[in-house]
mmCIF file of C-alpha atoms in Angstrom:
data_model
loop_
_atom_site.group_PDB
_atom_site.id
_atom_site.type_symbol
_atom_site.label_atom_id
_atom_site.label_comp_id
_atom_site.label_asym_id
_atom_site.label_seq_id
_atom_site.Cartn_x
_atom_site.Cartn_y
_atom_site.Cartn_z
ATOM 1 C CA MET A 15 62.380 188.269 -192.314
ATOM 2 C CA GLU A 16 64.858 187.290 -189.610
ATOM 3 C CA LYS A 17 63.679 190.089 -187.314
ATOM 4 C CA THR A 18 60.070 189.089 -187.937
ATOM 5 C CA LEU A 19 60.855 185.551 -186.860
ATOM 6 C CA ILE A 20 62.625 186.841 -183.736
ATOM 7 C CA VAL A 21 59.525 188.829 -182.767
ATOM 8 C CA ALA A 22 57.290 185.854 -183.544
ATOM 9 C CA ARG A 23 59.442 183.536 -181.424
ATOM 10 C CA PHE A 24 59.424 185.997 -178.542
ATOM 11 C CA GLU A 25 55.635 186.403 -178.632
ATOM 12 C CA PHE A 26 55.112 182.660 -178.949
ATOM 13 C CA THR A 27 57.446 181.904 -176.021
ATOM 14 C CA GLN A 28 55.992 184.600 -173.776
ATOM 15 C CA THR A 29 52.420 183.520 -174.470
ATOM 16 C CA THR A 30 52.921 179.773 -174.076
ATOM 17 C CA LYS A 31 54.787 180.208 -170.785
ATOM 18 C CA ARG A 32 51.847 181.908 -169.119
ATOM 19 C CA TRP A 33 49.893 179.675 -166.781
ATOM 20 C CA GLN A 34 46.628 181.079 -168.122
ATOM 21 C CA PHE A 35 47.530 179.812 -171.610
ATOM 22 C CA LEU A 36 48.375 176.374 -170.255
ATOM 23 C CA ALA A 37 45.228 176.259 -168.147
ATOM 24 C CA ILE A 38 42.982 177.235 -171.065
ATOM 25 C CA THR A 39 44.754 174.838 -173.450
ATOM 26 C CA PHE A 40 44.565 171.749 -171.248
ATOM 27 C CA PHE A 41 41.808 172.303 -168.716
ATOM 28 C CA LEU A 42 39.208 174.366 -170.592
ATOM 29 C CA PRO A 43 38.288 171.545 -173.020
ATOM 30 C CA LEU A 44 37.975 169.129 -170.090
ATOM 31 C CA PHE A 45 35.863 171.661 -168.228
ATOM 32 C CA CYS A 46 33.597 172.104 -171.268
ATOM 33 C CA VAL A 47 33.184 168.334 -171.537
ATOM 34 C CA PHE A 48 32.338 168.272 -167.832
ATOM 35 C CA LEU A 49 29.672 170.951 -168.328
ATOM 36 C CA VAL A 50 28.176 169.027 -171.261
ATOM 37 C CA PHE A 51 28.115 165.896 -169.115
ATOM 38 C CA LEU A 52 26.398 167.780 -166.283
ATOM 39 C CA SER A 53 23.851 169.243 -168.653
ATOM 40 C CA TYR A 54 23.055 165.839 -170.184
ATOM 41 C CA THR A 55 22.863 164.206 -166.753
ATOM 42 C CA SER A 56 20.560 166.954 -165.549
ATOM 43 C CA GLN A 57 18.231 166.542 -168.533
ATOM 44 C CA THR A 58 17.961 162.773 -168.089
ATOM 45 C CA TYR A 59 18.151 162.613 -164.296
ATOM 46 C CA GLY A 60 14.424 162.785 -163.594
ATOM 47 C CA LYS A 61 13.568 160.232 -166.270
ATOM 48 C CA SER A 62 16.299 157.838 -165.093
ATOM 49 C CA LYS A 63 15.162 158.153 -161.482
ATOM 50 C CA LEU A 64 11.551 157.451 -162.445
ATOM 51 C CA GLU A 65 12.493 154.463 -164.612
ATOM 52 C CA GLU A 66 14.600 153.064 -161.785
ATOM 53 C CA ARG A 67 11.718 153.256 -159.334
ATOM 54 C CA LEU A 68 9.290 151.770 -161.841
ATOM 55 C CA ALA A 69 11.704 148.897 -162.439
ATOM 56 C CA LYS A 70 11.585 148.156 -158.711
ATOM 57 C CA GLY A 71 7.840 147.621 -158.934
ATOM 58 C CA GLU A 72 6.524 150.970 -157.757
ATOM 59 C CA LYS A 73 3.313 152.112 -159.409
ATOM 60 C CA ILE A 74 1.757 155.312 -160.695
ATOM 61 C CA LEU A 75 -1.847 155.709 -159.534
ATOM 62 C CA LEU A 76 -4.318 156.066 -162.391
ATOM 63 C CA GLU A 77 -7.963 157.110 -162.192
ATOM 64 C CA ASP A 78 -9.619 156.690 -165.598
ATOM 65 C CA HIS A 79 -12.913 158.519 -166.077
ATOM 66 C CA THR A 80 -13.177 157.528 -169.759
ATOM 67 C CA LYS A 81 -13.292 153.789 -168.957
ATOM 68 C CA TYR A 82 -11.403 153.287 -172.208
ATOM 69 C CA PHE A 83 -7.950 152.180 -171.052
ATOM 70 C CA SER A 84 -7.296 148.593 -170.004
ATOM 71 C CA LYS A 85 -6.281 147.662 -166.492
ATOM 72 C CA ASP A 86 -3.040 145.940 -167.434
ATOM 73 C CA THR A 87 -1.573 144.617 -164.174
ATOM 74 C CA SER A 88 1.865 144.216 -165.726
ATOM 75 C CA SER A 89 2.155 147.899 -166.514
ATOM 76 C CA SER A 90 3.615 150.621 -164.358
ATOM 77 C CA PHE A 91 0.156 151.931 -163.493
ATOM 78 C CA LEU A 92 -2.201 150.954 -160.726
ATOM 79 C CA PHE A 93 -5.836 151.645 -161.619
ATOM 80 C CA VAL A 94 -7.982 152.982 -158.800
ATOM 81 C CA ASP A 95 -11.666 153.822 -158.691
ATOM 82 C CA SER A 96 -11.041 156.945 -156.650
ATOM 83 C CA LEU A 97 -7.717 158.628 -156.181
ATOM 84 C CA ASP A 98 -8.951 160.224 -152.968
ATOM 85 C CA GLU A 99 -9.143 156.822 -151.291
ATOM 86 C CA SER A 100 -5.492 156.156 -152.123
ATOM 87 C CA LEU A 101 -4.167 159.505 -150.903
ATOM 88 C CA LYS A 102 -2.831 158.027 -147.673
ATOM 89 C CA GLN A 103 -0.560 155.604 -149.480
ATOM 90 C CA PHE A 104 0.292 158.261 -152.021
ATOM 91 C CA LYS A 105 1.200 160.740 -149.304
ATOM 92 C CA GLU A 106 3.434 158.245 -147.556
ATOM 93 C CA GLY A 107 5.530 157.866 -150.705
ATOM 94 C CA ASN A 108 4.537 154.328 -151.706
ATOM 95 C CA PHE A 109 3.596 155.675 -155.145
ATOM 96 C CA LEU A 110 5.431 157.976 -157.507
ATOM 97 C CA GLY A 111 2.461 160.121 -158.418
ATOM 98 C CA GLY A 112 -1.099 160.067 -159.618
ATOM 99 C CA LEU A 113 -2.875 160.517 -162.931
ATOM 100 C CA VAL A 114 -6.482 161.452 -163.568
ATOM 101 C CA ILE A 115 -7.785 160.986 -167.112
ATOM 102 C CA PRO A 116 -10.932 163.161 -167.302
ATOM 103 C CA ASP A 117 -14.060 162.487 -169.361
ATOM 104 C CA ASP A 118 -13.066 165.027 -172.018
ATOM 105 C CA TYR A 119 -9.585 163.588 -172.572
ATOM 106 C CA PHE A 120 -10.231 162.620 -176.210
ATOM 107 C CA LYS A 121 -11.322 166.172 -176.997
ATOM 108 C CA THR A 122 -8.651 168.096 -175.109
ATOM 109 C CA GLY A 123 -5.778 165.653 -174.521
ATOM 110 C CA ARG A 124 -5.467 166.967 -170.976
ATOM 111 C CA VAL A 125 -4.391 164.656 -168.158
ATOM 112 C CA ARG A 126 -3.990 165.685 -164.546
ATOM 113 C CA LEU A 127 -0.612 164.846 -163.045
ATOM 114 C CA ILE A 128 -0.564 164.850 -159.234
ATOM 115 C CA ILE A 129 2.805 164.906 -157.487
ATOM 116 C CA PRO A 130 3.910 165.269 -153.842
ATOM 117 C CA HIS A 131 4.477 168.856 -152.798
ATOM 118 C CA THR A 132 8.170 168.097 -152.217
ATOM 119 C CA ARG A 133 8.755 167.533 -155.939
ATOM 120 C CA GLY A 134 9.243 170.303 -158.453
ATOM 121 C CA VAL A 135 7.830 171.305 -161.806
ATOM 122 C CA GLY A 136 10.463 169.120 -163.487
ATOM 123 C CA SER A 137 8.184 166.136 -162.829
ATOM 124 C CA ARG A 138 6.246 167.002 -165.982
ATOM 125 C CA SER A 139 9.141 166.056 -168.237
ATOM 126 C CA SER A 140 9.966 162.990 -166.106
ATOM 127 C CA PHE A 141 6.458 161.530 -166.427
ATOM 128 C CA GLN A 142 6.017 162.536 -170.062
ATOM 129 C CA LYS A 143 7.583 159.473 -171.694
ATOM 130 C CA PRO A 144 6.009 156.613 -169.669
ATOM 131 C CA VAL A 145 2.552 158.184 -169.621
ATOM 132 C CA GLU A 146 2.635 159.086 -173.302
ATOM 133 C CA SER A 147 3.855 155.589 -174.255
ATOM 134 C CA PHE A 148 1.063 153.967 -172.244
ATOM 135 C CA LEU A 149 -1.663 156.172 -173.744
ATOM 136 C CA ARG A 150 -0.454 155.680 -177.319
ATOM 137 C CA ARG A 151 -0.158 151.933 -176.891
ATOM 138 C CA GLU A 152 -3.735 151.766 -175.640
ATOM 139 C CA LEU A 153 -4.993 154.053 -178.391
ATOM 140 C CA LEU A 154 -3.334 151.959 -181.079
ATOM 141 C CA ARG A 155 -4.736 148.785 -179.560
ATOM 142 C CA ASN A 156 -8.335 149.892 -179.811
ATOM 143 C CA ILE A 157 -9.132 152.678 -182.270
ATOM 144 C CA GLU A 158 -12.916 153.181 -182.208
ATOM 145 C CA LYS A 159 -13.473 156.788 -183.246
ATOM 146 C CA THR A 160 -11.825 159.526 -185.296
ATOM 147 C CA GLU A 161 -10.901 161.447 -182.159
ATOM 148 C CA HIS A 162 -8.926 158.406 -181.014
ATOM 149 C CA LYS A 163 -6.779 158.644 -184.162
ATOM 150 C CA GLU A 164 -6.219 162.366 -183.642
ATOM 151 C CA ARG A 165 -5.164 161.771 -180.061
ATOM 152 C CA ILE A 166 -2.387 159.397 -181.189
ATOM 153 C CA PHE A 167 -0.470 162.305 -182.724
ATOM 154 C CA ASN A 168 -1.333 164.800 -180.004
ATOM 155 C CA THR A 169 -1.438 162.440 -177.079
ATOM 156 C CA LEU A 170 -0.806 164.306 -173.896
ATOM 157 C CA ARG A 171 -1.023 167.660 -172.212
ATOM 158 C CA PHE A 172 -0.320 167.678 -168.498
ATOM 159 C CA GLU A 173 -2.166 169.762 -165.955
ATOM 160 C CA LEU A 174 0.031 169.803 -162.880
ATOM 161 C CA PHE A 175 -1.400 169.388 -159.368
ATOM 162 C CA THR A 176 0.290 168.919 -155.999
ATOM 163 C CA LEU A 177 -0.642 166.928 -152.938
ATOM 164 C CA ASN A 178 -0.216 169.081 -149.836
ATOM 165 C CA PRO A 179 0.842 167.649 -146.454
ATOM 166 C CA SER A 180 -2.783 168.017 -145.343
ATOM 167 C CA GLY A 181 -3.851 165.627 -148.112
ATOM 168 C CA GLU A 182 -5.485 168.314 -150.243
ATOM 169 C CA ILE A 183 -4.931 168.315 -154.029
ATOM 170 C CA THR A 184 -4.471 171.795 -155.461
ATOM 171 C CA PRO A 185 -3.420 173.142 -158.888
ATOM 172 C CA TYR A 186 0.302 173.858 -159.126
ATOM 173 C CA ASP A 187 0.939 177.536 -158.424
ATOM 174 C CA TYR A 188 3.129 178.743 -161.277
ATOM 175 C CA HIS A 189 3.519 182.097 -159.540
ATOM 176 C CA ARG A 190 6.103 180.368 -157.346
ATOM 177 C CA LEU A 191 8.300 180.027 -160.437
ATOM 178 C CA VAL A 192 8.255 183.698 -161.383
ATOM 179 C CA VAL A 193 10.895 184.973 -158.955
ATOM 180 C CA PRO A 194 13.390 182.086 -159.529
ATOM 181 C CA VAL A 195 13.109 182.407 -163.328
ATOM 182 C CA LEU A 196 13.297 186.211 -163.261
ATOM 183 C CA PHE A 197 16.171 186.097 -160.783
ATOM 184 C CA MET A 198 18.085 183.631 -162.967
ATOM 185 C CA ILE A 199 17.719 185.821 -166.055
ATOM 186 C CA LEU A 200 18.709 188.982 -164.181
ATOM 187 C CA PHE A 201 21.669 187.248 -162.553
ATOM 188 C CA VAL A 202 23.022 186.016 -165.904
ATOM 189 C CA LEU A 203 22.622 189.482 -167.412
ATOM 190 C CA PHE A 204 24.295 190.988 -164.368
ATOM 191 C CA GLN A 205 27.256 188.631 -164.741
ATOM 192 C CA SER A 206 27.819 189.816 -168.290
ATOM 193 C CA THR A 207 27.519 193.544 -167.518
ATOM 194 C CA ALA A 208 27.986 194.893 -163.993
ATOM 195 C CA SER A 209 30.756 192.506 -162.926
ATOM 196 C CA THR A 210 32.606 193.213 -166.186
ATOM 197 C CA PHE A 211 32.336 196.965 -165.616
ATOM 198 C CA LEU A 212 33.793 196.619 -162.119
ATOM 199 C CA LEU A 213 36.628 194.393 -163.294
ATOM 200 C CA GLN A 214 37.404 196.749 -166.156
ATOM 201 C CA SER A 215 37.340 199.815 -163.912
ATOM 202 C CA VAL A 216 39.928 198.444 -161.477
ATOM 203 C CA SER A 217 42.191 196.888 -164.134
ATOM 204 C CA GLU A 218 42.284 199.900 -166.459
ATOM 205 C CA GLU A 219 42.913 202.371 -163.660
ATOM 206 C CA LYS A 220 45.734 200.152 -162.475
ATOM 207 C CA GLU A 221 47.244 199.908 -165.957
ATOM 208 C CA ASN A 222 47.165 203.658 -166.723
ATOM 209 C CA ARG A 223 48.200 204.489 -163.126
ATOM 210 C CA THR A 224 45.155 206.646 -162.504
ATOM 211 C CA ILE A 225 44.737 204.706 -159.299
ATOM 212 C CA GLU A 226 47.915 206.308 -157.878
ATOM 213 C CA ILE A 227 46.304 209.737 -158.117
ATOM 214 C CA LEU A 228 43.094 208.446 -156.565
ATOM 215 C CA LEU A 229 44.879 206.775 -153.635
ATOM 216 C CA SER A 230 46.789 209.964 -152.913
ATOM 217 C CA SER A 231 43.476 211.686 -152.183
ATOM 218 C CA LEU A 232 41.456 208.995 -150.386
ATOM 219 C CA ARG A 233 41.846 205.704 -148.543
ATOM 220 C CA ASP A 234 41.661 202.372 -150.326
ATOM 221 C CA THR A 235 38.499 201.402 -148.426
ATOM 222 C CA GLN A 236 36.817 204.608 -149.594
ATOM 223 C CA LEU A 237 37.838 203.892 -153.176
ATOM 224 C CA ILE A 238 36.497 200.328 -153.017
ATOM 225 C CA ALA A 239 33.240 201.438 -151.387
ATOM 226 C CA GLY A 240 32.785 204.189 -153.960
ATOM 227 C CA LYS A 241 33.320 201.816 -156.866
ATOM 228 C CA VAL A 242 30.903 199.255 -155.474
ATOM 229 C CA LEU A 243 28.238 201.891 -154.759
ATOM 230 C CA GLY A 244 28.640 203.674 -158.104
ATOM 231 C CA LEU A 245 28.708 200.598 -160.283
ATOM 232 C CA GLY A 246 26.102 198.982 -158.050
ATOM 233 C CA ALA A 247 23.775 201.921 -158.704
ATOM 234 C CA ALA A 248 24.404 201.548 -162.447
ATOM 235 C CA ALA A 249 23.635 197.822 -162.185
ATOM 236 C CA LEU A 250 20.486 198.647 -160.206
ATOM 237 C CA VAL A 251 19.273 200.903 -163.020
ATOM 238 C CA GLN A 252 19.765 198.029 -165.450
ATOM 239 C CA VAL A 253 18.009 195.542 -163.178
ATOM 240 C CA LEU A 254 15.064 197.896 -162.626
ATOM 241 C CA THR A 255 14.786 198.504 -166.364
ATOM 242 C CA TRP A 256 14.769 194.769 -167.099
ATOM 243 C CA THR A 257 12.268 194.191 -164.273
ATOM 244 C CA VAL A 258 9.891 196.826 -165.611
ATOM 245 C CA MET A 259 10.133 195.256 -169.073
ATOM 246 C CA ALA A 260 9.337 191.842 -167.562
ATOM 247 C CA VAL A 261 6.381 193.176 -165.559
ATOM 248 C CA THR A 262 4.842 194.962 -168.549
ATOM 249 C CA SER A 263 4.990 191.763 -170.607
ATOM 250 C CA PHE A 264 3.966 189.500 -167.719
ATOM 251 C CA SER A 265 0.393 188.787 -168.774
ATOM 252 C CA THR A 266 1.404 188.388 -172.426
ATOM 253 C CA ILE A 267 4.007 185.771 -171.511
ATOM 254 C CA GLY A 268 1.408 183.899 -169.467
ATOM 255 C CA LYS A 269 -1.029 183.841 -172.389
ATOM 256 C CA LEU A 270 1.629 182.617 -174.816
ATOM 257 C CA MET A 271 2.557 179.792 -172.422
ATOM 258 C CA ASN A 272 -1.125 179.112 -171.641
ATOM 259 C CA ILE A 273 -0.441 179.624 -167.939
ATOM 260 C CA PRO A 274 -2.652 181.893 -165.802
ATOM 261 C CA LEU A 275 -0.218 184.478 -164.429
ATOM 262 C CA GLU A 276 -1.005 187.666 -162.548
ATOM 263 C CA PHE A 277 1.692 189.887 -161.132
ATOM 264 C CA GLY A 278 -0.364 190.642 -158.043
ATOM 265 C CA LYS A 279 -0.421 186.940 -157.105
ATOM 266 C CA ILE A 280 3.353 186.642 -156.805
ATOM 267 C CA PRO A 281 4.106 186.088 -153.086
ATOM 268 C CA SER A 282 5.595 189.261 -151.627
ATOM 269 C CA ASP A 283 8.045 187.298 -149.464
ATOM 270 C CA HIS A 284 9.483 185.762 -152.668
ATOM 271 C CA LEU A 285 10.193 189.232 -154.028
ATOM 272 C CA ILE A 286 11.797 190.362 -150.755
ATOM 273 C CA PHE A 287 13.917 187.228 -150.428
ATOM 274 C CA GLY A 288 14.970 187.417 -154.082
ATOM 275 C CA ALA A 289 16.028 191.061 -153.710
ATOM 276 C CA LEU A 290 18.004 190.270 -150.540
ATOM 277 C CA SER A 291 19.713 187.277 -152.135
ATOM 278 C CA PHE A 292 20.511 189.292 -155.269
ATOM 279 C CA THR A 293 22.073 192.080 -153.205
ATOM 280 C CA MET A 294 24.327 189.707 -151.277
ATOM 281 C CA GLY A 295 25.259 187.910 -154.494
ATOM 282 C CA PHE A 296 26.154 191.246 -156.098
ATOM 283 C CA LEU A 297 28.398 192.224 -153.179
ATOM 284 C CA ILE A 298 30.184 188.863 -153.284
ATOM 285 C CA PHE A 299 30.917 189.145 -156.995
ATOM 286 C CA ALA A 300 31.784 192.827 -156.731
ATOM 287 C CA ALA A 301 34.367 191.935 -154.100
ATOM 288 C CA LEU A 302 35.688 189.083 -156.269
ATOM 289 C CA MET A 303 36.031 191.329 -159.324
ATOM 290 C CA ILE A 304 37.888 193.985 -157.312
ATOM 291 C CA GLY A 305 40.256 191.380 -155.906
ATOM 292 C CA ILE A 306 40.890 189.798 -159.320
ATOM 293 C CA GLY A 307 41.375 193.174 -160.988
ATOM 294 C CA SER A 308 43.892 194.160 -158.306
ATOM 295 C CA MET A 309 45.875 190.931 -158.549
ATOM 296 C CA ALA A 310 46.017 190.624 -162.342
ATOM 297 C CA ALA A 311 48.842 192.238 -164.288
ATOM 298 C CA ASN A 312 46.406 193.718 -166.833
ATOM 299 C CA TYR A 313 42.795 193.658 -167.939
ATOM 300 C CA LYS A 314 43.349 190.713 -170.282
ATOM 301 C CA ASP A 315 44.692 188.553 -167.447
ATOM 302 C CA ALA A 316 41.872 189.725 -165.194
ATOM 303 C CA GLN A 317 39.273 188.588 -167.741
ATOM 304 C CA GLN A 318 40.833 185.128 -167.957
ATOM 305 C CA LEU A 319 40.914 184.776 -164.184
ATOM 306 C CA SER A 320 37.349 185.963 -163.711
ATOM 307 C CA ALA A 321 35.996 183.535 -166.323
ATOM 308 C CA PHE A 322 36.414 180.573 -163.960
ATOM 309 C CA PHE A 323 34.392 182.275 -161.224
ATOM 310 C CA VAL A 324 31.667 183.415 -163.624
ATOM 311 C CA ILE A 325 31.253 179.923 -165.098
ATOM 312 C CA ALA A 326 31.242 178.378 -161.613
ATOM 313 C CA SER A 327 28.464 180.744 -160.526
ATOM 314 C CA LEU A 328 26.311 179.571 -163.449
ATOM 315 C CA LEU A 329 26.732 175.899 -162.561
ATOM 316 C CA PRO A 330 23.136 175.620 -161.193
ATOM 317 C CA ILE A 331 21.801 176.289 -164.692
ATOM 318 C CA TYR A 332 23.574 173.195 -166.009
ATOM 319 C CA VAL A 333 22.108 170.990 -163.260
ATOM 320 C CA LEU A 334 18.771 172.771 -162.991
ATOM 321 C CA GLN A 335 16.722 169.665 -163.757
ATOM 322 C CA ILE A 336 18.374 167.754 -160.900
ATOM 323 C CA ILE A 337 17.735 170.640 -158.517
ATOM 324 C CA LEU A 338 14.077 170.925 -159.533
ATOM 325 C CA GLU A 339 13.620 167.165 -159.298
ATOM 326 C CA GLU A 340 15.089 166.942 -155.778
ATOM 327 C CA LEU A 341 14.864 170.339 -154.101
ATOM 328 C CA HIS A 342 15.893 168.775 -150.797
ATOM 329 C CA GLY A 343 18.545 166.519 -152.352
ATOM 330 C CA PRO A 344 22.267 166.588 -151.531
ATOM 331 C CA LEU A 345 23.272 168.499 -154.687
ATOM 332 C CA ALA A 346 20.709 171.266 -154.168
ATOM 333 C CA THR A 347 21.663 171.544 -150.496
ATOM 334 C CA PHE A 348 25.384 171.735 -151.261
ATOM 335 C CA LEU A 349 24.969 174.387 -153.959
ATOM 336 C CA ASN A 350 22.661 176.271 -151.596
ATOM 337 C CA PHE A 351 25.577 176.862 -149.205
ATOM 338 C CA PHE A 352 28.386 177.232 -151.763
ATOM 339 C CA PRO A 353 29.071 180.995 -152.040
ATOM 340 C CA LEU A 354 29.281 181.267 -155.832
ATOM 341 C CA THR A 355 26.099 179.297 -156.516
ATOM 342 C CA ALA A 356 24.132 180.218 -153.394
ATOM 343 C CA PRO A 357 22.264 183.258 -154.834
ATOM 344 C CA LEU A 358 20.605 181.220 -157.605
ATOM 345 C CA VAL A 359 19.965 178.001 -155.668
ATOM 346 C CA MET A 360 18.944 179.662 -152.424
ATOM 347 C CA THR A 361 16.232 181.717 -154.152
ATOM 348 C CA THR A 362 14.975 178.712 -156.149
ATOM 349 C CA ARG A 363 14.732 176.479 -153.090
ATOM 350 C CA TYR A 364 13.071 179.178 -150.981
ATOM 351 C CA CYS A 365 10.349 179.750 -153.572
ATOM 352 C CA LEU A 366 9.725 176.104 -154.480
ATOM 353 C CA ALA A 367 10.823 173.806 -151.650
ATOM 354 C CA ASP A 368 8.917 174.998 -148.557
ATOM 355 C CA LEU A 369 12.080 175.272 -146.463
ATOM 356 C CA SER A 370 12.003 175.320 -142.690
ATOM 357 C CA TRP A 371 12.806 178.564 -140.903
ATOM 358 C CA LEU A 372 16.002 177.017 -139.565
ATOM 359 C CA GLU A 373 17.263 176.268 -143.079
ATOM 360 C CA ILE A 374 16.241 179.725 -144.336
ATOM 361 C CA ILE A 375 18.110 181.460 -141.517
ATOM 362 C CA ALA A 376 21.129 179.182 -142.001
ATOM 363 C CA SER A 377 21.194 179.959 -145.738
ATOM 364 C CA LEU A 378 21.023 183.721 -145.223
ATOM 365 C CA ALA A 379 23.567 183.656 -142.393
ATOM 366 C CA THR A 380 26.024 181.587 -144.435
ATOM 367 C CA GLN A 381 25.651 183.895 -147.421
ATOM 368 C CA ALA A 382 26.160 186.940 -145.195
ATOM 369 C CA LEU A 383 29.326 185.442 -143.685
ATOM 370 C CA PHE A 384 30.738 184.701 -147.139
ATOM 371 C CA MET A 385 29.866 188.225 -148.210
ATOM 372 C CA VAL A 386 31.803 189.725 -145.294
ATOM 373 C CA PHE A 387 34.726 187.359 -145.914
ATOM 374 C CA PHE A 388 35.000 188.201 -149.619
ATOM 375 C CA VAL A 389 34.784 191.939 -148.928
ATOM 376 C CA TRP A 390 37.607 191.574 -146.383
ATOM 377 C CA LEU A 391 39.633 189.422 -148.799
ATOM 378 C CA SER A 392 39.091 191.915 -151.600
ATOM 379 C CA ALA A 393 40.345 194.790 -149.463
ATOM 380 C CA ARG A 394 43.497 192.824 -148.558
ATOM 381 C CA LEU A 395 44.229 191.891 -152.161
ATOM 382 C CA PHE A 396 43.517 195.429 -153.308
ATOM 383 C CA ARG A 397 46.125 196.817 -150.918
ATOM 384 C CA ILE A 398 48.838 194.440 -152.045
ATOM 385 C CA GLY A 399 48.186 194.261 -155.777
ATOM 386 C CA THR A 400 46.800 197.585 -156.875
ATOM 387 C CA LEU A 401 50.175 199.401 -157.084
ATOM 388 C CA MET A 402 52.054 196.543 -158.769
ATOM 389 C CA TYR A 403 52.589 196.933 -162.485
ATOM 390 C CA ASN A 404 53.341 194.317 -165.140
ATOM 391 C CA ARG A 405 53.496 191.541 -162.572
ATOM 392 C CA ARG A 406 51.311 189.645 -160.163
ATOM 393 C CA PRO A 407 52.016 189.350 -156.441
ATOM 394 C CA SER A 408 53.838 186.191 -155.435
ATOM 395 C CA LEU A 409 52.219 183.602 -153.181
ATOM 396 C CA LYS A 410 54.534 184.698 -150.368
ATOM 397 C CA GLU A 411 53.380 188.320 -150.728
ATOM 398 C CA ILE A 412 49.734 187.269 -150.799
ATOM 399 C CA ARG A 413 50.133 185.095 -147.708
ATOM 400 C CA SER A 414 51.860 187.907 -145.829
ATOM 401 C CA ALA A 415 49.126 190.357 -146.781
ATOM 402 C CA LEU A 416 46.351 188.019 -145.673
ATOM 403 C CA LEU A 417 48.003 187.254 -142.335
ATOM 404 C CA ARG A 418 48.829 190.870 -141.595
ATOM 405 C CA ILE A 419 46.561 192.351 -138.934
#
């Protein structure tokens, strides 16, 4: 029993002294709370922003073809006889958006929501509550027919339209969402597979000293390049398989969501930009995983270190509603140029935000520079850490390696 307690004390002491244990114990709960806060803020951001603007007296244009709803001047809606005549004010941003209640509203429940082209698809959820509350209040006030009662329980179904800079109202093109959504799914799957394979490959070869034999036969740059190409090809097979599965079920998904989707209508430049962004994002994370695997004492430590980078790269998912609500806002712009989040945000903004060529070139150039930097950093860390066993390089050793020409 005494020897058992000695072993237990040793394991307890060794584990609790590690900085990873302390970081996970104290900072991981705070980080999880922070992510929950971000997610909640993202979900309510659009609604809060809309309520704030309505409280300031701004109005939502409303064109009622049923002639059923009352023109309550104290409400958040401004009734107009023709929305076309108000497009100038609407385009200049004096109004939040426009609604058109068609003649067949009581049969279908469909209402057209018209938003500026600079706003994203997240506007549907933002407008849902105030519009639905207004319609239900009016329906309850004056129930004349059976279809009015039915519409109380199934009040609203938005049809999204956008107002182009030229003043033309066109149906929202959901094909613009295909590449960002597909890219997000593929990127998350990639994070859980390809990056793990690369991290495991470097860490395990370092632990069992296979890497010594490899480095005696080839240069470290050749070994890194070979790993990235080999595991990159494996990841490409996975991505292509998932893409084929998505394409084959494309029309079925559209029918289930009641959205007209055709693969041939996806803009080709979206596919090209998404592939380019995905490739650069893969190289950045491949370089990170090689560097982390080289620096960590073992695979377990490498997993703990990599978790922070993986979670940080998925940050756009937690604030997706904010990004979609303000595609040109400060948060979306910042995440667009931050290297870990750039692949997801850059593709989303390119497909949805109508970026200028200057911003597109700046985004790609910044991502390319970060890619080169992380590859260089990975090679430096690989040289210093790959032959160290049961310990991590000190800060002094890392600094010397990075400054060495």
